[in-house]
Structures are given as structure tokens and as C-alpha cells.
XYZ file of C-alpha atoms in Angstrom:
554
model
C 19.967 23.211 76.890
C 18.788 21.253 79.938
C 18.890 17.928 77.986
C 22.347 18.607 76.611
C 23.652 19.684 80.037
C 22.271 16.524 81.631
C 23.870 14.330 78.965
C 27.261 16.025 79.365
C 27.065 15.752 83.175
C 26.364 12.029 82.865
C 29.069 11.428 80.244
C 31.844 13.735 81.479
C 31.287 15.484 84.794
C 29.826 12.593 86.927
C 32.643 10.103 86.113
C 35.376 12.642 86.725
C 33.755 13.779 90.038
C 33.547 10.158 91.205
C 37.195 9.649 90.210
C 38.235 12.676 92.328
C 36.151 11.451 95.246
C 37.633 8.012 94.908
C 41.177 9.366 95.128
C 40.192 11.148 98.347
C 38.606 8.208 100.158
C 39.452 4.615 100.917
C 36.260 3.151 99.408
C 34.228 3.480 96.204
C 31.606 6.192 96.878
C 29.348 4.796 94.141
C 29.115 1.405 95.952
C 29.508 2.203 99.638
C 28.672 5.889 99.869
C 30.778 8.313 101.879
C 31.468 6.012 104.762
C 34.967 7.378 105.295
C 36.268 10.891 105.741
C 38.093 12.646 102.896
C 41.817 12.115 103.082
C 45.027 12.816 101.075
C 46.504 9.466 102.022
C 46.273 8.085 98.476
C 48.188 11.038 97.108
C 50.796 10.826 99.838
C 51.313 7.151 98.986
C 51.580 7.977 95.250
C 54.060 10.872 95.644
C 55.994 8.902 98.273
C 56.373 5.812 96.103
C 59.703 5.381 94.368
C 57.972 3.258 91.703
C 55.650 6.157 90.863
C 58.529 8.604 90.743
C 60.482 6.305 88.406
C 57.374 5.806 86.219
C 56.696 9.530 86.100
C 60.314 10.198 85.124
C 60.221 7.539 82.430
C 56.982 8.957 81.042
C 58.190 12.562 80.982
C 61.570 11.668 79.469
C 60.187 9.324 76.799
C 57.294 11.602 75.880
C 59.412 14.765 75.980
C 62.162 13.381 73.773
C 59.668 11.582 71.590
C 57.819 14.855 71.017
C 61.116 16.673 70.263
C 62.083 14.253 67.544
C 58.480 13.984 66.263
C 58.535 17.754 65.823
C 61.758 17.561 63.859
C 60.419 14.790 61.611
C 56.962 16.334 61.193
C 58.138 19.867 60.478
C 60.743 18.606 58.001
C 58.266 16.490 56.082
C 55.719 19.291 56.029
C 58.341 21.753 54.690
C 59.406 19.263 51.973
C 55.789 18.732 50.864
C 54.518 22.337 51.067
C 57.456 24.543 50.300
C 59.954 22.671 48.040
C 60.007 21.188 44.562
C 61.008 17.788 45.855
C 59.986 15.031 43.385
C 57.101 12.798 44.290
C 55.632 15.109 46.902
C 52.148 13.438 46.559
C 53.746 10.137 47.517
C 55.635 11.741 50.391
C 52.407 13.366 51.604
C 50.721 9.974 51.735
C 53.636 8.277 53.414
C 53.806 11.000 56.069
C 50.432 10.039 57.536
C 50.566 6.268 56.944
C 51.689 5.407 60.570
C 48.334 6.691 61.805
C 46.572 3.876 59.969
C 47.974 1.407 62.497
C 46.505 1.440 66.045
C 49.223 2.181 68.672
C 49.295 -1.305 70.062
C 49.480 -2.796 66.482
C 52.322 -0.438 65.700
C 54.197 -1.440 68.896
C 53.704 -5.128 68.127
C 55.006 -4.593 64.600
C 58.104 -2.807 65.836
C 58.716 -5.515 68.428
C 59.088 -8.049 65.546
C 61.534 -5.716 63.853
C 63.626 -4.581 66.759
C 63.569 -7.451 69.270
C 67.147 -7.977 70.525
C 66.919 -11.759 69.933
C 64.560 -12.425 67.034
C 64.171 -8.975 65.423
C 64.444 -8.949 61.632
C 66.846 -6.029 61.674
C 69.219 -7.867 63.946
C 69.034 -10.931 61.728
C 70.197 -8.698 58.838
C 72.990 -7.197 61.024
C 74.156 -10.679 61.954
C 74.173 -11.791 58.319
C 76.337 -8.827 57.396
C 78.756 -9.615 60.244
C 77.958 -6.457 62.182
C 78.294 -6.569 65.997
C 75.714 -3.867 66.668
C 72.225 -4.921 67.744
C 68.931 -2.992 67.689
C 66.930 -3.219 70.976
C 63.561 -1.485 70.987
C 62.804 -2.985 74.369
C 64.420 0.045 76.003
C 63.813 3.684 76.805
C 65.635 4.752 73.619
C 63.541 2.312 71.558
C 60.325 3.659 72.981
C 61.409 7.223 72.196
C 62.213 6.220 68.655
C 58.861 4.586 68.100
C 57.079 7.547 69.744
C 58.852 9.975 67.385
C 58.104 8.008 64.213
C 54.506 7.106 65.117
C 53.451 10.572 66.283
C 55.362 12.697 63.762
C 52.164 12.669 61.565
C 50.343 14.669 64.286
C 52.828 17.499 63.906
C 52.964 17.110 60.148
C 49.183 17.526 59.656
C 49.146 20.769 61.670
C 52.212 22.293 60.060
C 51.644 21.305 56.403
C 48.235 23.075 56.379
C 49.751 26.253 57.789
C 52.654 26.244 55.349
C 50.236 25.775 52.355
C 48.165 28.797 53.496
C 51.054 31.142 54.111
C 51.541 34.202 51.920
C 54.863 33.802 50.099
C 55.417 37.583 49.852
C 56.489 37.531 53.496
C 59.429 35.250 52.582
C 60.141 37.232 49.502
C 60.384 40.470 51.538
C 62.896 38.779 53.815
C 65.028 37.588 50.909
C 64.902 41.071 49.279
C 66.313 42.416 52.542
C 69.337 40.205 52.193
C 68.271 37.041 54.124
C 69.244 33.729 52.629
C 66.922 30.722 52.266
C 67.964 29.145 55.574
C 67.718 32.435 57.530
C 64.335 33.189 55.913
C 63.062 29.749 56.877
C 64.288 30.114 60.514
C 63.258 33.787 61.068
C 60.085 34.093 58.956
C 58.576 30.784 57.876
C 58.799 28.776 61.061
C 57.883 31.653 63.466
C 54.719 32.329 61.455
C 53.627 28.664 61.681
C 54.597 28.521 65.386
C 50.925 28.068 66.452
C 50.702 24.959 64.237
C 53.996 23.618 65.511
C 53.084 24.276 69.126
C 49.617 22.749 68.673
C 50.979 19.656 66.959
C 53.765 19.147 69.495
C 51.464 19.560 72.536
C 48.888 17.216 70.996
C 51.590 14.634 70.342
C 52.913 14.954 73.906
C 49.390 14.657 75.381
C 48.608 11.544 73.334
C 52.034 9.961 74.126
C 51.655 10.674 77.827
C 48.274 8.927 78.032
C 48.945 6.027 75.706
C 49.140 2.443 77.078
C 49.806 0.168 74.106
C 53.347 1.292 73.147
C 54.783 1.392 76.698
C 53.086 -1.920 77.553
C 54.440 -3.773 74.460
C 57.955 -2.301 74.456
C 58.475 -1.258 78.082
C 57.195 -4.225 80.005
C 59.845 -6.681 78.587
C 62.503 -4.201 79.684
C 60.819 -3.828 83.096
C 60.307 -0.081 82.450
C 57.340 1.320 84.303
C 55.354 4.220 82.906
C 52.449 5.972 84.571
C 49.899 4.309 82.279
C 51.284 0.774 82.730
C 51.620 1.288 86.477
C 48.066 2.537 86.604
C 46.853 -0.668 84.986
C 48.964 -2.749 87.377
C 47.302 -1.151 90.348
C 43.890 -2.303 89.146
C 45.071 -5.831 88.223
C 46.688 -6.644 91.558
C 44.923 -8.770 94.189
C 43.308 -7.017 95.869
C 43.085 -4.166 93.320
C 44.157 -0.734 94.597
C 41.394 1.330 92.969
C 41.845 4.353 95.227
C 45.571 4.603 94.521
C 44.858 4.151 90.842
C 42.444 7.026 90.950
C 45.191 9.228 92.414
C 47.609 8.176 89.673
C 44.925 8.850 87.084
C 44.476 12.375 88.377
C 48.250 12.879 88.161
C 47.964 12.076 84.459
C 45.160 14.584 84.074
C 47.182 17.235 85.867
C 50.150 16.900 83.512
C 47.988 16.886 80.336
C 45.890 19.764 81.701
C 49.122 21.804 82.125
C 49.972 21.167 78.499
C 46.542 22.399 77.279
C 46.825 25.476 79.480
C 50.331 26.087 78.270
C 49.111 26.036 74.649
C 46.406 28.603 75.335
C 48.815 30.857 77.259
C 51.504 30.702 74.534
C 49.096 31.681 71.813
C 46.947 34.209 73.632
C 47.207 37.839 72.502
C 49.609 37.047 69.589
C 48.903 37.635 65.897
C 49.990 35.012 63.347
C 47.957 36.321 60.370
C 49.432 34.984 57.088
C 46.365 35.101 54.815
C 44.788 38.405 53.863
C 42.284 39.522 51.197
C 44.981 39.681 48.594
C 45.203 36.556 46.529
C 48.474 34.624 46.404
C 49.994 31.474 45.009
C 51.832 29.199 47.423
C 55.572 29.505 46.763
C 57.864 26.567 46.311
C 61.570 26.749 46.928
C 63.732 25.486 44.041
C 66.287 23.216 45.749
C 68.187 22.345 42.593
C 70.159 19.195 43.028
C 69.384 19.214 46.749
C 65.797 18.141 45.901
C 67.074 14.599 45.567
C 68.522 14.820 49.071
C 65.120 15.875 50.522
C 63.548 13.083 48.453
C 65.957 10.585 49.958
C 65.118 11.841 53.481
C 61.389 11.436 52.869
C 61.932 8.016 51.313
C 64.072 6.882 54.276
C 61.360 7.979 56.718
C 58.718 6.034 54.719
C 60.881 2.902 54.628
C 61.669 3.008 58.359
C 58.366 4.222 59.746
C 55.976 2.423 57.359
C 57.446 -0.321 55.195
C 59.750 -1.891 57.814
C 57.124 -2.460 60.647
C 54.462 -3.565 58.160
C 56.925 -6.029 56.622
C 57.783 -7.397 60.140
C 54.047 -7.679 60.957
C 53.339 -9.671 57.796
C 56.331 -11.942 58.331
C 55.247 -12.763 61.878
C 51.615 -13.231 60.774
C 52.385 -15.804 58.055
C 55.551 -17.456 59.421
C 54.910 -20.731 61.240
C 57.542 -19.976 63.857
C 58.924 -16.503 64.593
C 62.462 -17.663 65.143
C 64.683 -16.670 62.154
C 68.066 -18.345 62.349
C 69.573 -16.901 59.185
C 68.713 -14.224 56.593
C 68.105 -16.764 53.747
C 65.562 -18.670 55.900
C 63.570 -15.446 56.043
C 62.640 -15.852 52.364
C 62.133 -19.680 52.272
C 58.471 -20.413 51.392
C 58.300 -23.617 53.507
C 58.393 -21.560 56.697
C 55.184 -19.696 55.829
C 51.490 -20.650 55.975
C 48.079 -19.354 57.046
C 48.004 -21.476 60.174
C 47.740 -18.461 62.551
C 44.763 -17.032 60.605
C 43.076 -20.500 60.600
C 43.516 -20.600 64.359
C 41.843 -17.216 64.709
C 38.922 -18.209 62.401
C 38.279 -21.187 64.634
C 38.156 -19.178 67.883
C 34.693 -18.146 69.136
C 36.409 -15.474 71.265
C 37.868 -13.810 68.135
C 34.505 -13.621 66.453
C 32.906 -12.322 69.657
C 35.530 -9.592 69.915
C 34.978 -8.735 66.251
C 31.212 -8.425 66.749
C 31.583 -6.416 69.928
C 34.090 -4.078 68.234
C 31.736 -3.332 65.380
C 28.798 -2.920 67.798
C 30.779 -0.500 69.960
C 32.072 1.361 66.914
C 28.639 1.843 65.324
C 26.965 2.747 68.590
C 29.640 5.331 69.559
C 29.647 6.811 66.040
C 25.870 7.171 65.904
C 25.351 8.488 69.456
C 28.519 10.595 69.443
C 27.764 12.075 65.987
C 24.215 13.084 67.005
C 25.384 14.485 70.287
C 28.222 16.454 68.674
C 25.824 17.774 65.980
C 23.360 18.987 68.602
C 26.178 20.634 70.607
C 27.776 22.235 67.546
C 24.437 23.720 66.497
C 23.619 24.973 69.982
C 27.101 26.478 70.600
C 27.670 27.961 67.134
C 24.186 28.866 65.795
C 22.137 29.968 68.833
C 22.277 32.659 71.414
C 21.084 30.607 74.265
C 22.582 31.326 77.682
C 25.299 29.009 79.072
C 26.101 27.648 75.644
C 29.814 28.415 76.293
C 29.553 26.352 79.490
C 28.405 23.412 77.337
C 31.389 24.060 75.037
C 33.828 23.926 77.971
C 32.269 20.827 79.395
C 32.211 19.000 76.018
C 35.780 19.850 75.146
C 37.305 19.211 78.648
C 38.050 15.478 77.870
C 40.794 16.751 75.532
C 43.044 16.963 78.606
C 41.934 13.496 79.900
C 43.862 10.432 78.612
C 41.832 7.471 77.414
C 43.085 5.316 80.274
C 41.801 7.797 82.787
C 38.382 7.861 81.134
C 38.289 4.093 81.571
C 39.160 4.376 85.271
C 36.596 7.185 85.767
C 33.825 5.125 84.181
C 34.851 2.146 86.280
C 34.385 4.262 89.419
C 31.183 5.895 88.258
C 29.131 3.057 86.752
C 30.192 -0.097 88.570
C 27.396 0.527 91.078
C 24.804 0.363 88.282
C 25.482 -3.321 87.435
C 21.912 -3.947 86.089
C 21.904 -1.004 83.760
C 25.215 -0.461 82.007
C 27.961 -2.581 83.576
C 28.864 -5.646 81.501
C 27.416 -4.284 78.272
C 28.893 -2.754 75.137
C 26.868 0.362 75.878
C 29.248 1.422 78.664
C 32.234 0.976 76.328
C 30.514 3.069 73.639
C 29.614 5.848 76.145
C 33.139 6.006 77.458
C 34.456 6.279 73.900
C 31.924 9.034 73.090
C 33.143 11.017 76.088
C 36.753 10.359 75.160
C 36.517 11.577 71.584
C 33.724 14.133 71.911
C 36.186 17.106 71.501
C 37.490 15.685 68.198
C 33.968 15.073 66.859
C 32.720 18.455 68.031
C 35.725 20.179 66.355
C 34.924 18.582 63.004
C 31.213 19.545 63.126
C 31.909 23.054 64.424
C 34.108 23.588 61.367
C 31.347 22.411 59.072
C 28.810 24.630 60.838
C 31.139 27.635 60.394
C 31.082 27.212 56.614
C 27.255 27.803 56.451
C 26.117 31.391 56.428
C 23.268 32.104 58.908
C 21.254 33.840 56.100
C 20.239 30.395 54.771
C 18.531 29.552 58.069
C 17.059 33.018 58.279
C 15.559 32.691 54.795
C 13.955 29.364 55.794
C 12.426 30.852 58.938
C 11.118 33.855 56.977
C 9.343 31.414 54.738
C 7.560 29.960 57.767
C 9.673 26.962 58.672
C 10.268 26.192 62.310
C 13.589 25.489 63.983
C 13.507 21.666 63.588
C 12.366 21.866 59.957
C 15.096 24.373 59.203
C 17.657 22.117 60.799
C 16.361 19.098 58.923
C 16.054 20.660 55.474
C 18.910 23.275 55.513
C 21.561 22.519 58.101
C 21.663 18.736 58.012
C 22.043 18.394 54.189
C 24.710 21.108 54.027
C 26.699 19.594 56.931
C 26.168 15.998 55.807
C 29.802 15.515 54.568
C 31.108 16.907 57.855
C 28.653 14.767 59.848
C 29.726 11.646 57.940
C 33.392 12.594 58.469
C 32.792 13.064 62.224
C 30.980 9.747 62.593
C 33.658 7.957 60.561
C 36.394 9.500 62.666
C 34.639 8.457 65.825
C 34.056 4.931 64.511
C 37.768 4.582 63.573
C 39.023 5.969 66.851
C 36.611 3.777 68.807
C 37.576 0.445 67.233
C 41.300 1.120 67.760
C 41.141 2.568 71.296
C 42.619 0.375 74.007
C 42.942 2.561 77.088
C 39.284 3.497 77.531
C 38.163 -0.122 77.088
C 40.784 -1.726 79.285
C 38.910 -1.325 82.552
C 35.327 -1.694 81.249
C 35.269 -4.965 79.270
C 34.009 -8.312 80.486
C 34.463 -11.755 78.950
C 31.212 -11.262 76.972
C 32.040 -7.706 75.870
C 35.747 -8.085 75.034
C 36.833 -5.950 72.034
C 39.596 -6.418 69.477
C 42.239 -4.143 71.064
C 41.885 -5.821 74.436
C 42.047 -9.317 72.936
C 45.129 -8.292 70.969
C 46.775 -7.269 74.185
C 45.886 -10.632 75.680
C 47.468 -12.439 72.769
C 50.615 -10.359 73.100
C 50.998 -10.715 76.882
C 50.240 -14.479 76.493
C 53.335 -14.844 74.281
C 51.419 -16.102 71.169
C 53.415 -14.094 68.618
C 51.787 -15.733 65.560
C 48.217 -15.041 66.689
C 49.165 -11.511 67.797
C 50.609 -10.699 64.390
C 47.712 -12.221 62.465
C 45.181 -10.476 64.651
C 47.060 -7.181 64.179
C 46.859 -7.618 60.401
C 43.109 -8.222 60.599
C 42.609 -5.099 62.763
C 44.656 -2.953 60.349
C 42.682 -4.265 57.358
C 39.412 -3.395 59.066
C 40.614 0.093 59.624
C 41.669 0.491 55.971
C 38.292 -0.798 54.744
C 36.422 1.574 57.029
C 38.561 4.517 55.842
C 37.969 3.658 52.206
C 34.206 3.164 52.692
C 33.859 6.435 54.640
C 35.769 8.269 51.946
C 33.515 6.945 49.211
C 30.319 7.837 51.164
C 31.597 11.307 52.013
C 32.392 12.094 48.370
C 29.056 10.764 47.187
C 27.136 12.890 49.708
C 29.221 15.956 48.838
C 28.504 15.516 45.104
C 24.775 15.066 45.785
């Protein structure tokens, strides 16, 4: 307990305390101590700034509307997959989560090639057809649209599981009472999966509100400030305004914390039981000829949210010059080559970022997996005092955006230059803290599937605690442990916000280098590097899936 508490204090509590103290002073307490009195001047400057008010309004409007449309898309796709006889539901189910395979910055870069007002592929098509309309994703509406399409899978994954586990007799009872299919869906089906809808929508809003890549790629060209992009500007100015940045970071934590508290309040004391001891078979609604309409909707989503940005990314990666004068020139082979990839292969910085990314990913997966396993066992399988305190401390980063984690670690560990600063270890530790709630949730679920009588039988036979854990708990939770480590590895190598304040030239990682390529205006290198990063993620996902299945069979 003491060791786990000490680790969590170092990973989570200490950086956040230093961030709070930094927002209340005019110096960095880790470097200069408390040489100045506590003051609210930084907060007064933040709340009195018209730039901050405009950035906050842009963030709330874009994330709020993006969440609204993401809920509509996610719930619709989940209903089509789980409750209807729409053809090709397996294909629709795969397409519904495909946007998550692209890191946020990669997705934003891909959409910029599709919806740029000057060189976007869609606008080239519109021009060829003689249409006067133009698509411009460098706008508030464009960011909202990308938010909705990219984060709809979050809502989908929550809702589809709830719909598949819902007893169909509840809907049948409503229809026997005279309710039609639409009224049954609105008054019975969706209210019963309200916790899943609420959880998915709040998670989508929290992630949107703390994301940096999409607002930076699509909002900066339109001179739209968001809280995350303004926070990064404060630290990149000369001299950097770290204290003001700390105050803005706490503003982000305050908003996301309200969302988490709202979720707990909305679900507290309510019953949403849909699965009982009586067996049932999930019911599918026969749509008749309308099933082709729902199939068309799902196909249209897949084409717009998955195929179109991936096509734009591949075109930009292999095309010598991004400018596309006419639609026929888009398909002329002489305009395409591997010159951008050859440029990347010849760059030592690219190879360094690749090596650092893998090192950070493996280190965070190993350390985070072991820490989450120890916490999950202590919280769920023991009766030690203060274990719930550990649970609260370990899951508290769920309300802290990745960008804020990076700022907090900047404040906390910059004083320890000889120990952690300037190494990949500090990047890995920040990512462990950032994604510890996700890893802990996966392993707690795996622990919950093991009956305590197995451990009790081992102890009755004379085995100690450590031997019982090694021979009983670890083998039975191995698939969950591998899944948790794989999840942490994938999230770590695609995370930009937490790494943005902690890297140095020798520890630069792929997401940060991708942002440098994009802000430097090298569209070809940006697209090619985005393709490489997406391929690495797909390979890791496939490899983790193979290992997890092999361990489960064994």
C-alpha cells in the first residue's frame, strides 16, 4: 500500500499540486521555491483576456456541437448494427470504429487534404462538375464536422454493447401495448441505454475538449484559437508565460471535471437493469425495404469518415506536388512517386523519432501494465485499508486532458534535470499517468471475472500471496493484461498533447515531428509520415490481437 501510494503521488498528485502552485505564483516553485506570495493574478489575467474568452467559446461551441452530432451518428450506427436486419452489419461494425485507427493529428492532416478551400480534393471535384460551392474545413463548422465523424466511434462502442445486451421482451411489451416501432425506440430502447449514451457523449466531449491536434491543424490556418492551442502558444512565446499557461490548464481541468461529476450525478440512484436471470435472444427489427436505406446511411458514413480522408492522405503522400489543377490530373501516374518516403528514410531525425516512439511505447506499456495490475489486484482482491483512496487517485487523470498532463510534468520535473528531464523516461511516465484510468479499467474487468475461490484454494494448499498471484491470477488475467499493455502502447505512440511540452531534440517522438512537418508547410513529408504512423498502429493492433488470442487459447 505504501509503495503504490508513493508511486501514485509521484505520478499524479505531485505534478498536479505543482501545477496548481504554479498558477498561484509568479515563479516555478520546483526551481525557485516559494519566493513569492500566493496570488490570483494569473487567473485574473486569464479571465480578463478577450483571447481566452474567445478561445473558451470556440472550444465549448465546437466540442458541444461536435458531441451532439457524434451522438447522432454513433447511436444511429449502433442501432443499425445491433437491432436491425440491415445487410452487411459486420462490415458496418468494422467501418464504425475505423476512424479510431488514425491518430487525431493524422486524421486532421488527412481531412485538410480533402477539404482545403484551395487544393482540397473535394473542391477539385466540385470545380470539375461546374459547381460553385466550396468545402472549407479550415473553419469552425469544418472542425465540428471532423469532431463529429472522428469521435462518433466513442459513442458507438458504448451504445452498441448496451443494445446487444438488452432484453427484447421490454420492447415487445411496449409494442403489445400499442406503441409503434418508432415510439418503442424513443420511449423504451433509447431510455434504457441512456447510461451508455451519456457515458459515450461525455467521454467524447472530454476528449474533444482536451485535444490539440485537430484544432491546431484545422483551426490555426483560420486563425481560430481554442483553449488547447492557446495554451501551447503561451509556452512557446518569448519569454514563455508558464504561470498563465498553468492557469489555463486548470481551466481545462475544471471543465472536464464538471463533465465527469455530471455523469456520476445523472446516473446515481437510477436503475437501468436490462439483463436478468432469464435467458433471451437479442431481437432484430425487420426493416423490410428500409433496410437498404439504413445500409446506404452506413455506407455513406464509411465513405465520408474513412475512405475519403484515407484516399486524400495517400494522394498527398505519393503525389510529387499537392497542387491538383484538374480532376483528370488527379489520376495521371506521372504525378506520383515515392520521393517523399525516400526523403523520410534519409532523415536521421525521422529514425530518431521512430526509435524514441517505440522506446516510449514499450516503456509506458510495461511500467503502466505492471502498475495497473498491482493496483487492480489491491483494489479488487484485498481488504486493505485506504484501497479506495488508491482507486480515486489512480482514476483521477480521467478528468485531466493530455495537454494538461504535459504542462503539469513540465512544472514538476524540470527541476530534476539530471534525473528525468531530457529522457524518454519522463515521456513514458507522463503517458502512464495520462492513461492509467483506461489501463486500470481493463484489468479491473479481467479481475472481476475470476472467482476468489480459486485464490482461496491455492492458499489452503499452502501457497503464499505472491505464489498465488503468479500461478493463479497472472495466467488467468494474461489476456486482459496483454490487452491493457497493448492499449497503453497504442495510446502512447499516438499521443501528442502529453509529449508536446516534454520532448527535447534528442527525445522527439513521431507525433511531435509530424506536427513540425505540418507547421513547416511540407505537405508531402507530412502525408508520408502520417501514412507510416498509421501503418505502425495497424501492425501493432494486429500483433497484439494475435498474441492475445494465442494466450487465451493456451
